[in-house]
Coordinates of C-alpha atoms and ligand atoms in Angstrom, one line a residue:
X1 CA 177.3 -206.9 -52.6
X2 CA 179.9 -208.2 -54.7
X3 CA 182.5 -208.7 -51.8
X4 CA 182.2 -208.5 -48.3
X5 CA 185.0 -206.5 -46.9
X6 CA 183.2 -204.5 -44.2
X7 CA 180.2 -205.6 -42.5
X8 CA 179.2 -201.8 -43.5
X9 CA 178.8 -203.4 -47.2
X10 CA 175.9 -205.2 -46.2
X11 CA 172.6 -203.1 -46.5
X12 CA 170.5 -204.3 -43.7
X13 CA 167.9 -205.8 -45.8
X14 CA 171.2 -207.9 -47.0
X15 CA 172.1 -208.6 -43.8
X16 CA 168.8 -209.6 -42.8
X17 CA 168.8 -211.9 -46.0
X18 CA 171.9 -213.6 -44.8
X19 CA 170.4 -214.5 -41.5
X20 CA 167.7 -215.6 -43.0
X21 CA 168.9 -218.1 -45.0
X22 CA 171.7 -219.3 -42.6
X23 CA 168.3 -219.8 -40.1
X24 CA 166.9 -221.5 -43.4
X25 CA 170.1 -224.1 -43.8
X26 CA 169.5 -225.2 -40.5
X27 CA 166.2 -226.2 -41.0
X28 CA 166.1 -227.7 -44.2
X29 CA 170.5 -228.6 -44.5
X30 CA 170.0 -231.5 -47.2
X31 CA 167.8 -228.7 -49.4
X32 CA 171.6 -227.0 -49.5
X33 CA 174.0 -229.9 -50.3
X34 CA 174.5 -229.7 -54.3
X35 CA 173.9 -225.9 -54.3
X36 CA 177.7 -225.2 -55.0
X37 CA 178.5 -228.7 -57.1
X38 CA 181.4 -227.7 -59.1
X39 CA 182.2 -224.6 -57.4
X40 CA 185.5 -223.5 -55.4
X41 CA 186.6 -221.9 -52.7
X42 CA 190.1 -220.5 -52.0
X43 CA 190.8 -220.2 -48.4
X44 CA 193.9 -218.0 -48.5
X45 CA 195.0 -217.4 -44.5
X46 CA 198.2 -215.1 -44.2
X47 CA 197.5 -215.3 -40.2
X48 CA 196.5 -218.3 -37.7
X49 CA 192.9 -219.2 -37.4
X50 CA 190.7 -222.8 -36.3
X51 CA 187.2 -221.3 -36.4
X52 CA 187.0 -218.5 -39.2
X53 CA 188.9 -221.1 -41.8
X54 CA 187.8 -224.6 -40.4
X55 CA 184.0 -223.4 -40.7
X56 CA 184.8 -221.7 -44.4
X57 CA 185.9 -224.9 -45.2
X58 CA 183.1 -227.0 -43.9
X59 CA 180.8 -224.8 -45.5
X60 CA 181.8 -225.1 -48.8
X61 CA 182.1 -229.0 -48.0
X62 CA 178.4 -228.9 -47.1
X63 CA 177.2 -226.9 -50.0
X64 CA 179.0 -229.5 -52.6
X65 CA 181.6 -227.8 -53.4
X66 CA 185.5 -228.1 -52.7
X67 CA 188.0 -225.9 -51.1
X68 CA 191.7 -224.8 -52.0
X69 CA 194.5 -222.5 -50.5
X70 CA 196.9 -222.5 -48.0
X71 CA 196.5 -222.0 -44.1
X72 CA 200.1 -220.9 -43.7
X73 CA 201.5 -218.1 -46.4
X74 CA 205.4 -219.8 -45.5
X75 CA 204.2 -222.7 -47.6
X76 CA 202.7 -220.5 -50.5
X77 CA 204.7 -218.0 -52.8
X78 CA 204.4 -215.3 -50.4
X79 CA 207.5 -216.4 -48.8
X80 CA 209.4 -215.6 -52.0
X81 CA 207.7 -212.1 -52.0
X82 CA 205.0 -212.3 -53.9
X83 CA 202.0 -209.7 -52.9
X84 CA 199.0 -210.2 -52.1
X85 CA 197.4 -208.4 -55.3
X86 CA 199.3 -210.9 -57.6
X87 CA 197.9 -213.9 -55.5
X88 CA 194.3 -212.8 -55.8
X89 CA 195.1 -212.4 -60.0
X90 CA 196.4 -215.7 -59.7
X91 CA 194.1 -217.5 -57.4
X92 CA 191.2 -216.0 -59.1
X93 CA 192.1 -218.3 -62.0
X94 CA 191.4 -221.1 -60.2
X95 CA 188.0 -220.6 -57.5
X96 CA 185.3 -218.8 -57.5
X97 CA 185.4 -217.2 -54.2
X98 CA 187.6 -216.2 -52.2
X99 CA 188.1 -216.0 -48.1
X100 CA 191.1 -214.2 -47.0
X101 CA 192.9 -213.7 -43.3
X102 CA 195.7 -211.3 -43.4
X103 CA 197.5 -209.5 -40.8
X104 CA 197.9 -205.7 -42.7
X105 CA 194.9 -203.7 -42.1
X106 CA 193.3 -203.5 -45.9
X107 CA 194.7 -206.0 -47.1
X108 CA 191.1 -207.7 -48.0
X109 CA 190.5 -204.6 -50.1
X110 CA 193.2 -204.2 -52.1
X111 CA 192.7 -207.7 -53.1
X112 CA 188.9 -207.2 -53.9
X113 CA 190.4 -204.4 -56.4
X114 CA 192.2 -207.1 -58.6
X115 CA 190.2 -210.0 -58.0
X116 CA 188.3 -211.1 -60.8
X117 CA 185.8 -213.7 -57.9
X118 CA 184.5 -212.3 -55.1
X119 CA 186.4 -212.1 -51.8
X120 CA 185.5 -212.2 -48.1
X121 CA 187.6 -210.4 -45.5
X122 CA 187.9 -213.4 -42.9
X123 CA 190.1 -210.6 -40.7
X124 CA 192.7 -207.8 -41.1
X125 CA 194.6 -207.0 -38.4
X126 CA 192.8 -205.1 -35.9
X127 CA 190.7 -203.6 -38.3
X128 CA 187.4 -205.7 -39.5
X129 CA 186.2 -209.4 -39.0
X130 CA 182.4 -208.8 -41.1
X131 CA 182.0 -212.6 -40.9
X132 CA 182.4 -213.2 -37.4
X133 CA 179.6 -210.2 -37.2
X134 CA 176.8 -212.5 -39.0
X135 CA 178.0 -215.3 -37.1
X136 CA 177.5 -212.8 -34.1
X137 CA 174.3 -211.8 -35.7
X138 CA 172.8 -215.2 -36.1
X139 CA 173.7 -216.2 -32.8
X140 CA 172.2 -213.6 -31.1
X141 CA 169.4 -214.2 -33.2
X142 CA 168.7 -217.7 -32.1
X143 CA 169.4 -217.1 -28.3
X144 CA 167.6 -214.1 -27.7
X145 CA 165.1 -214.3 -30.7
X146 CA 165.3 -210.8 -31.7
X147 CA 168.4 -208.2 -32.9
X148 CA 167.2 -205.1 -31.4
X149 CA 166.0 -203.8 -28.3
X150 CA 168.6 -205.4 -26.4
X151 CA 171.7 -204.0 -23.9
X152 CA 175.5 -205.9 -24.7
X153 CA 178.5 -205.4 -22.7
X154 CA 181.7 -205.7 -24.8
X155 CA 184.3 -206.6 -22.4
X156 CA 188.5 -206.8 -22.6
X157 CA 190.2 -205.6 -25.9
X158 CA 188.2 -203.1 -27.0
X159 CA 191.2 -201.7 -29.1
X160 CA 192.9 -204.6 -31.0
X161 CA 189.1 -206.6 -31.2
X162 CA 188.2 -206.4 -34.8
X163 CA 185.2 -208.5 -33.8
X164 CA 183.9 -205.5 -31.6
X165 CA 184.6 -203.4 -34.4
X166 CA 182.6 -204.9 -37.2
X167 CA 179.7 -205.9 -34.8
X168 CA 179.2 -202.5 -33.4
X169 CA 179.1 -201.5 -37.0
X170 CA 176.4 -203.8 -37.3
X171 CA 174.4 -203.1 -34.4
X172 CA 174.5 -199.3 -35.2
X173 CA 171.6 -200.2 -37.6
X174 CA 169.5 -201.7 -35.3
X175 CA 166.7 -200.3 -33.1
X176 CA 167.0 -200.5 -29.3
X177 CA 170.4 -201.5 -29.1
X178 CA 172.4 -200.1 -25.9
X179 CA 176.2 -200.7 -25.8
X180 CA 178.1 -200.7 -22.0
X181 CA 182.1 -200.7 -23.1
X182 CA 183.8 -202.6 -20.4
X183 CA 187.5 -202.4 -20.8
X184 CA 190.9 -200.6 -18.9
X185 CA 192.0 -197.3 -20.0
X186 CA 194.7 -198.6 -22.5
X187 CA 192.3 -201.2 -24.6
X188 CA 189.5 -198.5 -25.1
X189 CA 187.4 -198.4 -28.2
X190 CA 189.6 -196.3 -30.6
X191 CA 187.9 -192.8 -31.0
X192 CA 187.0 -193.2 -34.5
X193 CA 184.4 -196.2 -33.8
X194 CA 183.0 -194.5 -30.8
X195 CA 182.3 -191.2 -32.2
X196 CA 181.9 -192.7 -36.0
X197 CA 179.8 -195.7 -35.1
X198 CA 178.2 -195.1 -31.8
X199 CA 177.3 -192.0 -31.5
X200 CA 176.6 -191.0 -35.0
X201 CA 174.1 -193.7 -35.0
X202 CA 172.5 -192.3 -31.5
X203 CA 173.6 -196.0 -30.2
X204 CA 173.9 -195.2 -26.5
X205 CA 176.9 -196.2 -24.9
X206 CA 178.4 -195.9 -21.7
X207 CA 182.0 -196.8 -20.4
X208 CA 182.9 -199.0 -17.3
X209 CA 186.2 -200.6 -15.9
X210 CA 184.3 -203.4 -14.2
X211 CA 182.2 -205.9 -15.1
X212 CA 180.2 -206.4 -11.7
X213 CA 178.9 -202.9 -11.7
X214 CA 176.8 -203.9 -14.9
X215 CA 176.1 -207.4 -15.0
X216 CA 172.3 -207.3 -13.8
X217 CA 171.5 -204.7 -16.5
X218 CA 173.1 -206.8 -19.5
X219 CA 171.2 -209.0 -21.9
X220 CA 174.4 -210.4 -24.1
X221 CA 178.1 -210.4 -22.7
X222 CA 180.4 -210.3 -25.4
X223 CA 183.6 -211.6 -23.5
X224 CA 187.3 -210.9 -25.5
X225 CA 190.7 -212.0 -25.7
X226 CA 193.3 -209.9 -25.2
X227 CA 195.7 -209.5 -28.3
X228 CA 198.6 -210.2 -27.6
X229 CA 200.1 -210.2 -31.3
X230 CA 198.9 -207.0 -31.4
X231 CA 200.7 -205.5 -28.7
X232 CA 204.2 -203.3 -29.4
X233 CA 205.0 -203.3 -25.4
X234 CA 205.3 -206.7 -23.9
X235 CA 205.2 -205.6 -20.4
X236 CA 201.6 -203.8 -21.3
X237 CA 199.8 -207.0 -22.2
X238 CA 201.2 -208.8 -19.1
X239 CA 200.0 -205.8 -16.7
X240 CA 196.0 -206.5 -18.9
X241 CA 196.2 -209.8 -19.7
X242 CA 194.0 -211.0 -17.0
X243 CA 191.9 -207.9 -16.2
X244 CA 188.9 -209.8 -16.8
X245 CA 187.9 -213.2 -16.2
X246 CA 184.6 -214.5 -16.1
X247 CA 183.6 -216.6 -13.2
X248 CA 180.4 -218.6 -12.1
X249 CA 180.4 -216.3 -9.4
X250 CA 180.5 -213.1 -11.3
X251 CA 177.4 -214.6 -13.2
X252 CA 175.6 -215.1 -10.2
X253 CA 173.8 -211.5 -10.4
X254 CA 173.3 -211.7 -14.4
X255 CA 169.8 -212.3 -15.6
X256 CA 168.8 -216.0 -16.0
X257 CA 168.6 -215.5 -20.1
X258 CA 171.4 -213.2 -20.5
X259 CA 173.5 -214.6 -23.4
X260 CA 177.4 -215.0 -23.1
X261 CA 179.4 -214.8 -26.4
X262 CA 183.0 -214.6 -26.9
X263 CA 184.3 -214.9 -30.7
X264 CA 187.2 -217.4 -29.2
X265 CA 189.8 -218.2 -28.6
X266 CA 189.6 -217.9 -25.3
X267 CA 192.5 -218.0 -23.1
X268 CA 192.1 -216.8 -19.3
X269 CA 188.9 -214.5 -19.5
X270 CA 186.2 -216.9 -19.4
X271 CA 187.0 -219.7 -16.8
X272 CA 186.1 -223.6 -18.1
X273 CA 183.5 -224.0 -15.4
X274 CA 181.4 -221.1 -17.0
X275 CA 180.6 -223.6 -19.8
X276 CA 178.3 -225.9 -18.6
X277 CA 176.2 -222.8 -17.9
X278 CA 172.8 -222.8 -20.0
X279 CA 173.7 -219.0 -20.6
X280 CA 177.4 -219.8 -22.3
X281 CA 176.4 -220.0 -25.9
X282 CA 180.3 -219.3 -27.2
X283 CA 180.6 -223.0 -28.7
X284 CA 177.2 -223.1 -30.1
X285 CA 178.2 -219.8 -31.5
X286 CA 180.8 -221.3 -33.2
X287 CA 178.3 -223.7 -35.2
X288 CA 176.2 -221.1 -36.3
X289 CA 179.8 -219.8 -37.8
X290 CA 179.7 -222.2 -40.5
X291 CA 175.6 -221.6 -40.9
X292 CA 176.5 -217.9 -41.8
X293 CA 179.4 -218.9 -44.2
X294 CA 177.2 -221.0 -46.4
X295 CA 174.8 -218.4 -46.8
X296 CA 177.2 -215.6 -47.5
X297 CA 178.8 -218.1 -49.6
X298 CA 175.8 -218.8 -51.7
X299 CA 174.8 -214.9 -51.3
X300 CA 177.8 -213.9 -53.2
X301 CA 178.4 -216.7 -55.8
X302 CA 174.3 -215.9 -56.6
X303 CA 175.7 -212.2 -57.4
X304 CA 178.5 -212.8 -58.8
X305 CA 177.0 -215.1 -61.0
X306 CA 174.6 -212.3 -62.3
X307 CA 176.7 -209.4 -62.5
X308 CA 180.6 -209.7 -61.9
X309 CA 182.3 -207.7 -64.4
X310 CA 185.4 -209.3 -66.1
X311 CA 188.1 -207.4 -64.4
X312 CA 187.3 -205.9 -61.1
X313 CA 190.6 -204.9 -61.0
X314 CA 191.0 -200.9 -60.7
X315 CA 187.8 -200.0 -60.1
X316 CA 188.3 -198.6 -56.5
X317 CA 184.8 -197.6 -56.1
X318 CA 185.0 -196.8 -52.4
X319 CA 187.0 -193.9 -52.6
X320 CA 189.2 -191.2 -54.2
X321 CA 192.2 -192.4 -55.4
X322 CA 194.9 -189.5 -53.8
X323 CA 198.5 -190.7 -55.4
X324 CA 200.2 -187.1 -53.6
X325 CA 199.3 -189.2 -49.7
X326 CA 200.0 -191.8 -48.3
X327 CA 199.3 -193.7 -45.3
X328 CA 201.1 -193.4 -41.6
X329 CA 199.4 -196.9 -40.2
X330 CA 202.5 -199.1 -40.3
X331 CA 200.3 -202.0 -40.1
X332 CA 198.1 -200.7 -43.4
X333 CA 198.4 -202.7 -46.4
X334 CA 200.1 -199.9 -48.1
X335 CA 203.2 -199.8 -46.1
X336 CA 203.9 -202.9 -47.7
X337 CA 202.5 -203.3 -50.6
X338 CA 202.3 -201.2 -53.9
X339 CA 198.8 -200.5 -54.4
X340 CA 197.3 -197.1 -54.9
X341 CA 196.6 -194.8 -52.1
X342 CA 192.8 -194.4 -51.5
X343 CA 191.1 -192.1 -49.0
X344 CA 188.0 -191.2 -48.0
X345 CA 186.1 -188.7 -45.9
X346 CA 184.1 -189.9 -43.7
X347 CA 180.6 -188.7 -42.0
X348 CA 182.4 -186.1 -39.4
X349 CA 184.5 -185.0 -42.5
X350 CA 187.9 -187.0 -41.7
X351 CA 189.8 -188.0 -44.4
X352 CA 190.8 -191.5 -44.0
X353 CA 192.9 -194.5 -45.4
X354 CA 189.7 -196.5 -47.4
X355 CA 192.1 -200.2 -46.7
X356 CA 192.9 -199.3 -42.6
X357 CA 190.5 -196.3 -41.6
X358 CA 194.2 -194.4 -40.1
X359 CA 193.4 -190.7 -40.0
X360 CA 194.9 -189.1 -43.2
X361 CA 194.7 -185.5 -41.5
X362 CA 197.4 -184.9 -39.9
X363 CA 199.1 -185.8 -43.6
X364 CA 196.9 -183.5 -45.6
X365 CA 198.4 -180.1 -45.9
Ligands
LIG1 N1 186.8 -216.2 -34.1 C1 187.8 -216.4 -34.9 O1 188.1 -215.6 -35.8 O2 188.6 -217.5 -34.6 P1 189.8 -218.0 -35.4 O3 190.9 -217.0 -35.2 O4 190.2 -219.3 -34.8 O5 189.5 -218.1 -36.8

């Protein structure tokens, strides 16, 4: 693991280490707070965040170290056009680690390819969100004691989530797990996940429109936001912005330990007076956020210590580079941004964009 880009670039034994010592930190936090003396992080947000760049920060506070980077690219270079693969070359120069938000799908990659530190993807567009996974991960974890054998509804934005994307990747792994997809027709899990993910790992799933009809069953609800900066059609996110909200009422027929999560923000889908519930674990979810960062951040500084080459740059060792294509996902990295097409095929034998996932099919002659 030299970056984490996709939560698919943790094995599960590193996965399992992460958890580990994020459960380790909590029990033992002043064992942890010189462990990054001297070290820095770059926190370099191209889109709005509280929790993902608030609990990076913190982290790296409580490990000893300091943090740099903007939370705003308007006050950076980038609003004089500078891409996002010089400012990796440049902030390389001056952290050790980097944590990047961006709104282009891939754009965490690309940088990984000419960063010389390691980088974490802390969100690309619609795409992935690997650390909200182990925050996921951990918090699960703790409330249920156990990652496996368990059934979780994912309700709202099944589409736009990229936190339903990177944890169904990550449950795929584990044993037991049965998914229930709650959503309306227009927000489904795009195809690629379901078939790619779900059932390619024999991870059951089933599909609902409501969430009554499969509350009793459930033992985590993972509650979402819609997207609304995701949406093209204005009028469509009004008609599903409030298709589901979660009331004490609708949690009246759920188990007595089922777990609520919700990555937040929140806006209508989960109404305040859920939260005094023992079940609604979303803020102490939040916590374990910045548990998970300072192991990930001490996971890959520890690697990177012992084997980062000199320049990563180039290397693009998850996939073929394919100059003759390119990719149709407007909101892909490479629409904007000069960096070398990359594809991949993946397990059903698709041929697809390694920085968004897009198809490339339809492209290939
Ligand atoms: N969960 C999450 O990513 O929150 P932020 O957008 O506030 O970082």
């Amino acid at each position: 693991m030299k970056h984490l880009i996709d939560s698919s670039d943790l094995s599960l034994a590193e996965e399992s280490a992460v958890i580990e010592l994020a459960l380790d930190i909590i029990s033992h936090r002043d064992a942890y707070r010189e462990k990054c003396r001297g070290r820095k992080l770059a926190t370099l947000f191209y889109e709005p965040s509280t929790r993902t760049r608030l609990s990076f920060t913190a982290a790296m506070m409580e490990l000893g170290g300091n943090v740099l980077g903007f939370a705003d690219a308007a006050s950076s270079s980038v609003s004089k056009g500078e891409t996002v693969t010089d400012t990796v070359r440049v902030v390389s120069c001056f952290a050790d680690i980097i944590a990047m938000r961006h709104f282009k799908e891939g754009a965490p990659l690309a940088a990984s390819h000419y960063a010389t530190v390691p980088v974490i993807n802390a969100g690309d567009g619609s795409h992935a969100h690997p650390t909200q996974t182990l925050t996921d991960l951990l918090t699960i974890r703790r409330e249920k004691g156990r990652i496996d054998n368990l059934t979780i509804g994912f309700c709202g934005d099944l589409r736009y989530g990229r936190t339903v994307h990177s944890l169904l990747r990550a449950l795929s792994r584990h044993s037991g797990i049965e998914v229930v997809l709650i959503s309306p027709e227009e927000l489904r899990l795009p195809e690629y996940i379901l078939h790619n993910v779900c059932e390619r790992h024999n991870m059951p799933v089933s599909e609902v429109r409501t969430m009554e009809e499969v509350m009793p069953r459930l033992d985590v609800l993972y509650m979402t936001r819609v997207q609304k900066e995701r949406f093209t059609d204005e009028a469509q996110f009004e008609r599903l912005r409030d298709t589901y909200i979660l009331t004490p009422e609708k949690l009246s027929s759920a188990k007595s330990d089922m777990v609520v999560l919700h990555p937040l923000p929140r806006v209508n889908e989960i109404t305040q007076s859920v939260d005094s519930d023992p079940r609604a674990a979303y803020f102490r979810q939040v916590e374990n956020g910045k548990f998970v960062r300072m192991a990930l951040i001490c996971k890959l500084l520890e690697e990177a210590d012992a084997t980062m080459k000199p320049a990563a740059a180039q290397q693009h060792e998850n996939g073929c580079r394919c100059e003759a294509m390119h990719c149709s996902n407007p909101v892909c990295i490479t629409a904007t941004e000069d960096v070398a097409p990359l594809f991949h095929r993946d397990e059903n034998g698709t041929l697809r964009c390694a920085y968004c996932e897009a198809s490339a099919d339809a492209e290939a002659k």
